[in-house]
Short mmCIF file of C-alpha atoms and ligand atoms in Angstrom, two decimals:
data_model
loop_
_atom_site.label_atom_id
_atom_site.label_comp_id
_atom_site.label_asym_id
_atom_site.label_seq_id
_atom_site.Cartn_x
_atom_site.Cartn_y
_atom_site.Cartn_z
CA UNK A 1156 149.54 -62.09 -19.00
CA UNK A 1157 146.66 -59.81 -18.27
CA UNK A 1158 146.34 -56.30 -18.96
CA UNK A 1159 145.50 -54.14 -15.84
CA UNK A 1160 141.86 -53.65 -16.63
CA UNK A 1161 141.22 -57.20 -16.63
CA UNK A 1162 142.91 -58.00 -13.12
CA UNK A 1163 139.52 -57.14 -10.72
CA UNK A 1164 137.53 -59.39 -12.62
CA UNK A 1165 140.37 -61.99 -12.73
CA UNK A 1166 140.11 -62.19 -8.65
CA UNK A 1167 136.40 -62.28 -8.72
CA UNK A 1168 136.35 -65.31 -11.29
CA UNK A 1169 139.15 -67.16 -9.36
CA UNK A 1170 137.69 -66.72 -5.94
CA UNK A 1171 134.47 -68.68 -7.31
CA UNK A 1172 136.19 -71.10 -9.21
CA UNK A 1173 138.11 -72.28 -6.00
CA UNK A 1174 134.77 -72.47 -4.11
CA UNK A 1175 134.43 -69.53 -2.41
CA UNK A 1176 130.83 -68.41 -2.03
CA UNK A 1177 131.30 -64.67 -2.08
CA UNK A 1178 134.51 -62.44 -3.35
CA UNK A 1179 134.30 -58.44 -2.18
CA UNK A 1180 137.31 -55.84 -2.68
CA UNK A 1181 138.46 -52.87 -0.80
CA UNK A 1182 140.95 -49.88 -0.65
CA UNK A 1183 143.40 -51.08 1.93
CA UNK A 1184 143.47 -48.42 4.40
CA UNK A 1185 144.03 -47.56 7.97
CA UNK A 1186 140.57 -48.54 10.04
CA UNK A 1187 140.27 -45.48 12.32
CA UNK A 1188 136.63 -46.55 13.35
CA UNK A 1189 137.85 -49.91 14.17
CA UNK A 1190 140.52 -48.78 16.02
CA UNK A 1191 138.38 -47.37 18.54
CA UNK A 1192 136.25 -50.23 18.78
CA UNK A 1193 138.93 -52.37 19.41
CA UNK A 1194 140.55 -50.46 21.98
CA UNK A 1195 137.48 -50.43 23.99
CA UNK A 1196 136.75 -54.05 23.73
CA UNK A 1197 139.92 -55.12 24.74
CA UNK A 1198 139.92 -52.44 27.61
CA UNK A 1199 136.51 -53.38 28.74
CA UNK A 1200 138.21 -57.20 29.11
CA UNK A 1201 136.08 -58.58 26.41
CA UNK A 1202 138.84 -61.11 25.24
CA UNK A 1203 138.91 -62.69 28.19
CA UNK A 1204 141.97 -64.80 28.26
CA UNK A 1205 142.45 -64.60 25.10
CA UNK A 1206 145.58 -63.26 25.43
CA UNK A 1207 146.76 -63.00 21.77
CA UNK A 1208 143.86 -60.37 21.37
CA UNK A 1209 146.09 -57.67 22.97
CA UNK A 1210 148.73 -58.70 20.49
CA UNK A 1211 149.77 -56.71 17.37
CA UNK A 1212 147.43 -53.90 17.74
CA UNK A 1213 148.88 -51.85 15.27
CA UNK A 1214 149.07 -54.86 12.25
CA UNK A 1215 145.31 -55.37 13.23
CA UNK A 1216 143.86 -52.18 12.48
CA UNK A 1217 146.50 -51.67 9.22
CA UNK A 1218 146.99 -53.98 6.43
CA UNK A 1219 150.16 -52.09 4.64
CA UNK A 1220 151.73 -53.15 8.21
CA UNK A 1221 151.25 -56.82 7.36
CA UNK A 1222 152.24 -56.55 3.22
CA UNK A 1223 154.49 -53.62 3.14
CA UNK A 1224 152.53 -51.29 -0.11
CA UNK A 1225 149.34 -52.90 0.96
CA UNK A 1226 146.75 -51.33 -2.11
CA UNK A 1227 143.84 -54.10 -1.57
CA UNK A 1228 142.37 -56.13 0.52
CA UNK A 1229 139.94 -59.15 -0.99
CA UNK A 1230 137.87 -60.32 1.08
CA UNK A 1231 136.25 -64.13 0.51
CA UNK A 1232 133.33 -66.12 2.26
CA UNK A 1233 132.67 -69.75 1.94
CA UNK A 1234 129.74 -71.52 3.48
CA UNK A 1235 129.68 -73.93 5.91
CA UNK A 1236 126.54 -74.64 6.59
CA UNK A 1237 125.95 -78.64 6.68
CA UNK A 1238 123.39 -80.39 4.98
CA UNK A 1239 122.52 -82.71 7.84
CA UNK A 1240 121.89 -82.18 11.79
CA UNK A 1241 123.73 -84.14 14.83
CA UNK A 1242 122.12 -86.19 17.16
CA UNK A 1243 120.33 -83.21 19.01
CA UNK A 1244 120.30 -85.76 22.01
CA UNK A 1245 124.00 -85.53 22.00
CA UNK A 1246 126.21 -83.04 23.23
CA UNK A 1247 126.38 -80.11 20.74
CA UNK A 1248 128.74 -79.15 18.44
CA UNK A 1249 128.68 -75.90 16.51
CA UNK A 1250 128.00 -76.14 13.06
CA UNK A 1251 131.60 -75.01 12.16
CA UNK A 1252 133.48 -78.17 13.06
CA UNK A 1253 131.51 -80.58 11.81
CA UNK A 1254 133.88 -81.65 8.87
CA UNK A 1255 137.53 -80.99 7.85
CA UNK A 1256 139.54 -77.81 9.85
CA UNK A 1257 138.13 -74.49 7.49
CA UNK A 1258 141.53 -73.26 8.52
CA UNK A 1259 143.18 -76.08 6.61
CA UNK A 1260 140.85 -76.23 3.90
CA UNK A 1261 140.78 -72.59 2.68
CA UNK A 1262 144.68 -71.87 3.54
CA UNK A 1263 145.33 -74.69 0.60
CA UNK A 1264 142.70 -72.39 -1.41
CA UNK A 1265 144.74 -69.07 -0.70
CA UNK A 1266 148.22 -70.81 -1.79
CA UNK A 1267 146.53 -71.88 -5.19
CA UNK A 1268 144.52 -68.31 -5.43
CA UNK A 1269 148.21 -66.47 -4.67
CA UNK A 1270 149.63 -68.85 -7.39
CA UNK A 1271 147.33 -68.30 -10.09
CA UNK A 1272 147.61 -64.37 -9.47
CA UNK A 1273 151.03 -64.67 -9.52
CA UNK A 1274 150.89 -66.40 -13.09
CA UNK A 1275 147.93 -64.48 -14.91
CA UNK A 1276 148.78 -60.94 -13.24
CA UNK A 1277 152.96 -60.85 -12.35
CA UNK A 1278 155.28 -60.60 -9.21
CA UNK A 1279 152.85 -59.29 -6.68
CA UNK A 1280 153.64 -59.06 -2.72
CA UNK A 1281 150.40 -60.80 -0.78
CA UNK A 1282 148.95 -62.94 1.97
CA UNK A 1283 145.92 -64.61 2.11
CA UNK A 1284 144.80 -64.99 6.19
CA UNK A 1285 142.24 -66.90 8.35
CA UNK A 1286 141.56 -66.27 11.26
CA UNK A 1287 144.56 -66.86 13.00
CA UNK A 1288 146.12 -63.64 11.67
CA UNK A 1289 145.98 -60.47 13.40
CA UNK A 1290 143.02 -59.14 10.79
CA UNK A 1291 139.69 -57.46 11.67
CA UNK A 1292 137.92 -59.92 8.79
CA UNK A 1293 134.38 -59.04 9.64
CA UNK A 1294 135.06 -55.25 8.95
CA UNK A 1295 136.74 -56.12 5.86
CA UNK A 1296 133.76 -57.65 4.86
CA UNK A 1297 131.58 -54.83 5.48
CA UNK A 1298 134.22 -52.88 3.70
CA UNK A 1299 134.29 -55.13 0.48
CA UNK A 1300 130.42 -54.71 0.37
CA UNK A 1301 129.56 -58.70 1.32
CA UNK A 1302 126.96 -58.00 4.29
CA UNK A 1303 126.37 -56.04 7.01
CA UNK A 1304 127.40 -57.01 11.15
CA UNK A 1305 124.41 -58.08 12.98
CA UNK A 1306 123.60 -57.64 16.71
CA UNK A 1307 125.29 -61.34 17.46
CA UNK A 1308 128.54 -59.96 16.42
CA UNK A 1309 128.12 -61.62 13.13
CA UNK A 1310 129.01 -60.76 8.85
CA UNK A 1311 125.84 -61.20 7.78
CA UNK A 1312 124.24 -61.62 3.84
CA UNK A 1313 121.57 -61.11 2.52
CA UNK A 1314 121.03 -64.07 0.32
CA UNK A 1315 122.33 -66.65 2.37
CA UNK A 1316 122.93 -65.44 6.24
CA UNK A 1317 125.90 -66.11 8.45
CA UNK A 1318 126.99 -69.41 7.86
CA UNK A 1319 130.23 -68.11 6.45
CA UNK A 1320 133.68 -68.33 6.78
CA UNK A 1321 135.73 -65.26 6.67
CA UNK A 1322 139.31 -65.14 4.37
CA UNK A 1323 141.53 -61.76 3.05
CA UNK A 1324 143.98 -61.13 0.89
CA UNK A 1325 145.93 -58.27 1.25
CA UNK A 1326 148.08 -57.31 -1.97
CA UNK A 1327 149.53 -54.56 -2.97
CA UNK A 1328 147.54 -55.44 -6.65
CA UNK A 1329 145.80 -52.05 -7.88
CA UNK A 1330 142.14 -53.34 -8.10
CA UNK A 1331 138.72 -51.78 -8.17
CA UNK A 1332 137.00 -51.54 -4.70
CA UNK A 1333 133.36 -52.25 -3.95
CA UNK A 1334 131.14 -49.98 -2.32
CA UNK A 1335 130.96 -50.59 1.41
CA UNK A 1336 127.60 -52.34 2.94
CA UNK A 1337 126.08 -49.46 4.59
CA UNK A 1338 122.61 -50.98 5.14
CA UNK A 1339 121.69 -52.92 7.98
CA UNK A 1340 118.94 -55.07 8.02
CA UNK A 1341 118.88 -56.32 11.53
CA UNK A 1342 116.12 -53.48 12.29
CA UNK A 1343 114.28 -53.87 15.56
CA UNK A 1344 114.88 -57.72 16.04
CA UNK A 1345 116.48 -58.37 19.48
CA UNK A 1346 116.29 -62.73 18.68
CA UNK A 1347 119.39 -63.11 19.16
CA UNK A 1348 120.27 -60.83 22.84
CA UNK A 1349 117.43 -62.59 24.06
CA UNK A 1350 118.29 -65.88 23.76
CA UNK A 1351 122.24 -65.54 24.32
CA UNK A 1352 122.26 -68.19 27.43
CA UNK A 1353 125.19 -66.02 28.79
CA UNK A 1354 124.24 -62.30 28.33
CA UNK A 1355 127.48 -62.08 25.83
CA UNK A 1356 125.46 -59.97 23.79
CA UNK A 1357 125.95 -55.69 24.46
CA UNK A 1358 124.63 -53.03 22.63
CA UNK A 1359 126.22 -51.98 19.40
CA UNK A 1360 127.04 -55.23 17.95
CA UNK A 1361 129.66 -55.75 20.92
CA UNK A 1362 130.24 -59.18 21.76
CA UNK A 1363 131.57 -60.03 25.70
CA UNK A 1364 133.80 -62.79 24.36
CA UNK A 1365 135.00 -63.58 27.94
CA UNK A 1366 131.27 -64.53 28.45
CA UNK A 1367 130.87 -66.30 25.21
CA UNK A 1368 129.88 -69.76 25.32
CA UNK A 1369 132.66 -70.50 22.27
CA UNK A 1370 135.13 -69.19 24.72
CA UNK A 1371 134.87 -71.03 27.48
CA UNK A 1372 134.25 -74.62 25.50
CA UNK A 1373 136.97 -73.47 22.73
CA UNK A 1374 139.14 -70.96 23.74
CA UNK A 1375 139.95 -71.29 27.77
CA UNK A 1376 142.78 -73.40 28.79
CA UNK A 1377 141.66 -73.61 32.53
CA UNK A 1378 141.04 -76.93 33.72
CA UNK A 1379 137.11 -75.80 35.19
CA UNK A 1380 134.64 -73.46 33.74
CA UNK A 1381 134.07 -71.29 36.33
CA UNK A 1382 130.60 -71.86 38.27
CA UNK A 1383 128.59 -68.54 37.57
CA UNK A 1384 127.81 -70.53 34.33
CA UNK A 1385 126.56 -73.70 35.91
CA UNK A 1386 123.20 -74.35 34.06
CA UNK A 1387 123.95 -72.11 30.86
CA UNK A 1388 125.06 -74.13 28.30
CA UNK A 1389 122.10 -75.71 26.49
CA UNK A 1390 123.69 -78.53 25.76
CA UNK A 1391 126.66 -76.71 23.93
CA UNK A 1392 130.02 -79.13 23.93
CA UNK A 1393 132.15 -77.18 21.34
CA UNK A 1394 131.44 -73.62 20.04
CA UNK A 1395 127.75 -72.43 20.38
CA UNK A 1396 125.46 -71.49 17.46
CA UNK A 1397 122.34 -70.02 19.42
CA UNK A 1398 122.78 -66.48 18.08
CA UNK A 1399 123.14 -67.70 14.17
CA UNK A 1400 120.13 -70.42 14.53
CA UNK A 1401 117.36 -67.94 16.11
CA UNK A 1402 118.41 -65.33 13.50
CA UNK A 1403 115.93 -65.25 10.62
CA UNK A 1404 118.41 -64.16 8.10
CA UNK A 1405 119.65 -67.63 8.56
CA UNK A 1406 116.52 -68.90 6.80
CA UNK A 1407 117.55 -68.34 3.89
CA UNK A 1408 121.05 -70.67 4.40
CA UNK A 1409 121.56 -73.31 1.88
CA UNK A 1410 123.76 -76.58 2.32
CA UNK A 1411 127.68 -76.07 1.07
CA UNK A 1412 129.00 -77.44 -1.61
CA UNK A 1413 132.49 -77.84 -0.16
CA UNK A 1414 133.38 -81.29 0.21
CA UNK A 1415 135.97 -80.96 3.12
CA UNK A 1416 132.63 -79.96 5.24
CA UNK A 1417 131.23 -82.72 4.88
CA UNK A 1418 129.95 -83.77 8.31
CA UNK A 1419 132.16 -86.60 10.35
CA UNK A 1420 130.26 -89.48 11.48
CA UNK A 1421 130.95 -89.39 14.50
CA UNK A 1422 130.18 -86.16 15.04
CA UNK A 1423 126.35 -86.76 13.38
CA UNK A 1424 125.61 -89.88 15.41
CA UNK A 1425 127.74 -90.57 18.62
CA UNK A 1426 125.69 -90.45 21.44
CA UNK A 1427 126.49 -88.86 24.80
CA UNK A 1428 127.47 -92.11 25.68
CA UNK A 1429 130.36 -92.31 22.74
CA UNK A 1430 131.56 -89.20 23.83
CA UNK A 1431 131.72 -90.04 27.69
CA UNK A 1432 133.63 -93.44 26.89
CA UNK A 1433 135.88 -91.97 24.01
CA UNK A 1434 139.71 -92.72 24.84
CA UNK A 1435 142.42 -90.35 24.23
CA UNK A 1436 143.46 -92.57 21.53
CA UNK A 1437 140.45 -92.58 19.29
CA UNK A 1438 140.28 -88.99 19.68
CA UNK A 1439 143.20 -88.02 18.21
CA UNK A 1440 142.71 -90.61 15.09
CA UNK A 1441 139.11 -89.42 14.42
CA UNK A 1442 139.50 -85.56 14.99
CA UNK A 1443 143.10 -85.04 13.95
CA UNK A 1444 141.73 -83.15 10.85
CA UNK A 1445 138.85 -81.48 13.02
CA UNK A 1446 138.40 -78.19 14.36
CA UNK A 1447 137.79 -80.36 17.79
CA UNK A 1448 141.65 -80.53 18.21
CA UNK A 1449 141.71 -76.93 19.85
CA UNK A 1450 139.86 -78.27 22.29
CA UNK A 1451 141.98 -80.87 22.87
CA UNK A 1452 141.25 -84.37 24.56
CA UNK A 1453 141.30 -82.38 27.98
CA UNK A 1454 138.97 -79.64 27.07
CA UNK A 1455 136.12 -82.29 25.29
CA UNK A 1456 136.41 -84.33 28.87
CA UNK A 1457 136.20 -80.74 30.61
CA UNK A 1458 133.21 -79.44 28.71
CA UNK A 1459 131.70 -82.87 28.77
CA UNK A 1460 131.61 -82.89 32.83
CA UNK A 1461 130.67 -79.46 32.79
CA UNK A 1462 127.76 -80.26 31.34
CA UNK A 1463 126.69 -82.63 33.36
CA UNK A 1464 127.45 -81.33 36.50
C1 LIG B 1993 138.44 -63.73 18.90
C2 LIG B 1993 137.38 -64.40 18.08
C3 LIG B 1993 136.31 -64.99 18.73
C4 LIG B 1993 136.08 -64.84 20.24
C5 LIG B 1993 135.53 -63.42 20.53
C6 LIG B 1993 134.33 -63.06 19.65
C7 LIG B 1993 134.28 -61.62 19.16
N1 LIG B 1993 133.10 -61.21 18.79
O1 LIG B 1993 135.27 -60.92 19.10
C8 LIG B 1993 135.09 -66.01 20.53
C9 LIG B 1993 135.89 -67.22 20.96
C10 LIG B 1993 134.05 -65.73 21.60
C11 LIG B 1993 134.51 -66.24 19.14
C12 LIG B 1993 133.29 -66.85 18.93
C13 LIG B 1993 132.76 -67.09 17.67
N2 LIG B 1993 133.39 -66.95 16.49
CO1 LIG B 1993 135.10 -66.04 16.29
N3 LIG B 1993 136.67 -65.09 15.92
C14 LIG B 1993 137.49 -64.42 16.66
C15 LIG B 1993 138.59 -63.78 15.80
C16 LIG B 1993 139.85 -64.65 15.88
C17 LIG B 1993 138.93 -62.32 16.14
C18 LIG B 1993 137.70 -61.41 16.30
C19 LIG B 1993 138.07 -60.04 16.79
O2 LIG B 1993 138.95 -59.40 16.23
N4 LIG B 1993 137.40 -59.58 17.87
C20 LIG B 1993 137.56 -58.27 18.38
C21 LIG B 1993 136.28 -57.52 18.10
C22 LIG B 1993 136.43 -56.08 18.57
O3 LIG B 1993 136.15 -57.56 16.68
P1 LIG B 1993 134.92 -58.25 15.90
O4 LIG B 1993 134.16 -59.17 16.77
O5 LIG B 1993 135.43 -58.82 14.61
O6 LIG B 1993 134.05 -57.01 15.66
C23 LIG B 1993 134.40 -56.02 14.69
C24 LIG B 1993 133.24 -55.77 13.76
O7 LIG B 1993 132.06 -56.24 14.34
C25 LIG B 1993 133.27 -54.28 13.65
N5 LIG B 1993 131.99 -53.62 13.45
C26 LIG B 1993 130.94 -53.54 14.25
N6 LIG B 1993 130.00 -52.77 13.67
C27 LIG B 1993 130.49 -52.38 12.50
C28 LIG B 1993 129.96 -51.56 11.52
C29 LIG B 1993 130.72 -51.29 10.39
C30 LIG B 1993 130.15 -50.42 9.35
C31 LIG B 1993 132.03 -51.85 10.25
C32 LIG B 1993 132.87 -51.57 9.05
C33 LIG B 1993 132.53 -52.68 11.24
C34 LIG B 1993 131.75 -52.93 12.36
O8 LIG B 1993 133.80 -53.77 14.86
C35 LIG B 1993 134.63 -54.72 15.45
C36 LIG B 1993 136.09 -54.30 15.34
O9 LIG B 1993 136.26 -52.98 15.19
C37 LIG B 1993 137.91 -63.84 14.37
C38 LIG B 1993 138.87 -63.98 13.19
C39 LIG B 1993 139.47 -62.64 12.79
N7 LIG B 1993 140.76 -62.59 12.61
O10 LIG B 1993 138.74 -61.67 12.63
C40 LIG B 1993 136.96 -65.05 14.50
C41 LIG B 1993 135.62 -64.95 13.76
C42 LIG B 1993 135.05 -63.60 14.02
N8 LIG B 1993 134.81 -65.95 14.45
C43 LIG B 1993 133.98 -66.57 13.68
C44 LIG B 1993 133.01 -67.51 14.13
C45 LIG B 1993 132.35 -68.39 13.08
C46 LIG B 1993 132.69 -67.58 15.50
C47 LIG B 1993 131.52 -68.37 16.13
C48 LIG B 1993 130.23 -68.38 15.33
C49 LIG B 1993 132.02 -69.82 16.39
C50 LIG B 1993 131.04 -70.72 17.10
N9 LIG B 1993 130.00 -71.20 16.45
O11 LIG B 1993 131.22 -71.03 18.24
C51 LIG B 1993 131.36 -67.61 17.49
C52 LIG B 1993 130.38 -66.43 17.35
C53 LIG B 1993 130.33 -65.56 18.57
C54 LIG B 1993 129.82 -64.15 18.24
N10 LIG B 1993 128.54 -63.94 18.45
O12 LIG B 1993 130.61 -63.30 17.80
C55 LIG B 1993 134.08 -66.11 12.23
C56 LIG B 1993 132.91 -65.16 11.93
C57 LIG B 1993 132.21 -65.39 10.62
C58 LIG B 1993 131.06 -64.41 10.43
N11 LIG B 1993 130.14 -64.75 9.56
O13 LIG B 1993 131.00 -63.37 11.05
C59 LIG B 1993 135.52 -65.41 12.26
C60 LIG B 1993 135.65 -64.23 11.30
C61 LIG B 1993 136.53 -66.52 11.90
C62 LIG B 1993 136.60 -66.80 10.41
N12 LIG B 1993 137.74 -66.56 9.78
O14 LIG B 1993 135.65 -67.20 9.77
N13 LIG B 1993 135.32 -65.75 18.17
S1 LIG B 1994 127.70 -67.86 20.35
FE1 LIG B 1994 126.23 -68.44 21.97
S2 LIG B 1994 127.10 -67.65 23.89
FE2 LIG B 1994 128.22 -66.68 22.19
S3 LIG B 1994 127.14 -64.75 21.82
FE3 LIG B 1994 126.17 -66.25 20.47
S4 LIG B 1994 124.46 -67.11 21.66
FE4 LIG B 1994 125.79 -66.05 23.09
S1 LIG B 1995 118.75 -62.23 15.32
FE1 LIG B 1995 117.85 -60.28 14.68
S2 LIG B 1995 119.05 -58.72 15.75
FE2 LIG B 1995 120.21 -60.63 15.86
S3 LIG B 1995 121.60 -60.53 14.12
FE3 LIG B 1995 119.77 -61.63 13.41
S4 LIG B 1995 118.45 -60.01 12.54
FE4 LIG B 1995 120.02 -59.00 13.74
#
């Protein structure tokens, strides 16, 4: 067993060692600032119909309310950014879901992380989320030092950009905090509002995700996309990445070493024509481990019409 001293830098070695790119800690506490925030997005409508944004306010904006004696929260990054490029003929994809579901791949890496605490440290209470948990990740991050949010809404680093998934941890483990990010480096750039095909971008780092590209092609249900956007989607099938690739902190992103990324074939070379003629069948054989499945069958027809109407 470890002595107490020897627990921070425990975390920090495991979080590497199970391929995670980037390991930050802070105090968990109650996040007044990002309570406002949030309150005012969802007011002004932001989430759309993303209904399950209005859920669990209260567990959102404090960890001890999702692990009762809540003392940490870890926050993790792991790149995604692929080594090779689709077919930029094709219908786009967003750089996210061109391999294995991340929320598949790093939930497996937060059972083993939880595990190995458990064995090296004790009986601790914790839960490792992604995304699908009502967490505010990219303030955590900021929090646990790892970058700084950009104007697109984005965690960004300094090293290696935004081409990172977001994981915590919340445990009530004692552990030594990091200094928040307090710098931001986005300066007088305006790259990324300006070429937003949809306006989502406000001032302040506030994202309209009703407006969002991602949202309509990922995230609403509806069987059409309603006509304002008629024109606006650059090609975008599934998820959009305009705001990441025009921002030049994103120079400096390197390929990922994770193996479950590692781009589908058919999602690197099918053509337009592929996708039109793709049956319901072959869908759900070749993405049943994608991110794609959100979408569904329906919603990759929908988009796919959309765009060509
Ligand atoms: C809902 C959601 C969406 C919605 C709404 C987007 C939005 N901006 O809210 C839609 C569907 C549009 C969307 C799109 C995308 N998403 Co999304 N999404 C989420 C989800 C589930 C919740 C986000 C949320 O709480 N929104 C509410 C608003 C109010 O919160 P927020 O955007 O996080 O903003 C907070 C911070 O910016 C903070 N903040 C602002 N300034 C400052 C300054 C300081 C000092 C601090 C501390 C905090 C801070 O204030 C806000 C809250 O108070 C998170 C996962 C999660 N649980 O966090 C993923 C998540 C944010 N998405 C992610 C990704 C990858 C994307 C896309 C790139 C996917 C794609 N390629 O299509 C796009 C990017 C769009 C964009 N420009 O933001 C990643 C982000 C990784 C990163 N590096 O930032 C996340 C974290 C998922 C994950 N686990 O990796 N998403
Ligand atoms: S992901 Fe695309 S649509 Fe959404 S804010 Fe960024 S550029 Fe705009
Ligand atoms: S494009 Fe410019 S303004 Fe937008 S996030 Fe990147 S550095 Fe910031």
């Amino acid at each position: 067993m470890l002595m107490p001293f020897e627990y921070t830098s425990f975390i920090k070695t495991t979080a590497m060692s199970l391929g995670f790119d980037y390991c930050g800690i802070a105090k968990a506490q109650k996040l007044e600032e990002d309570e406002r925030r949030l309150a005012s997005w969802l007011k002004n409508g932001f989430n759309g119909k993303m209904g399950y944004m209005e859920n669990y306010f209260d567990l959102r904006i404090d960890p001890s309310k999702l692990v009762p004696g809540a003392k940490s929260v870890i926050t993790l990054l792991m790149n995604y950014f692929p080594s090779q490029e689709q077919n930029t003929e094709a219908p786009q994809i967003s750089k996210y879901a061109y391999g294995k579901d991340y929320h598949e791949v790093i939930k497996e890496k937060l059972k083993i992380f939880l595990q190995l605490v458990k064995e090296n440290i004790g009986e601790i209470n914790g839960r490792g989320f992604t995304d699908s948990a009502p967490v505010l990740e990219r303030s955590w991050a900021v929090k646990s030092g790892l970058g700084w949010v950009g104007k697109n809404g984005n965690l960004i680093t300094k090293d290696n950009g935004s081409f990172f998934f977001i994981a915590t941890l919340i445990t009530d483990l004692e552990l030594e905090a990091d200094n928040p990010f307090v710098k931001d480096y986005c300066g007088t750039c305006t790259k990324c509002i300006d070429a937003c095909p949809t306006e989502a971008i406000l001032p302040n780092k506030v994202i309209d995700g009703s407006k969002c590209i991602s949202y309509f092609t990922i995230e609403l249900k509806d069987m059409l996309i309603p006509g304002e956007m008629k024109g606006k989607f650059e090609n975008k099938m599934f998820g959009c990445d305009i705001c990441q690739e025009v921002c030049p902190w994103n120079r400096f992103s390197k390929p990922t070493n994770e193996i479950e990324f590692t781009p589908l074939n058919e999602v690197l070379n099918f053509s337009k024509d592929d996708w039109e003629e793709l049956t319901e069948e072959s869908f759900k054989i070749i993405f049943k481990k994608s991110p794609l499945k959100r979408s569904k069958f329906e919603g990759i027809k929908r988009n796919l019409k959309f765009l060509d109407s």
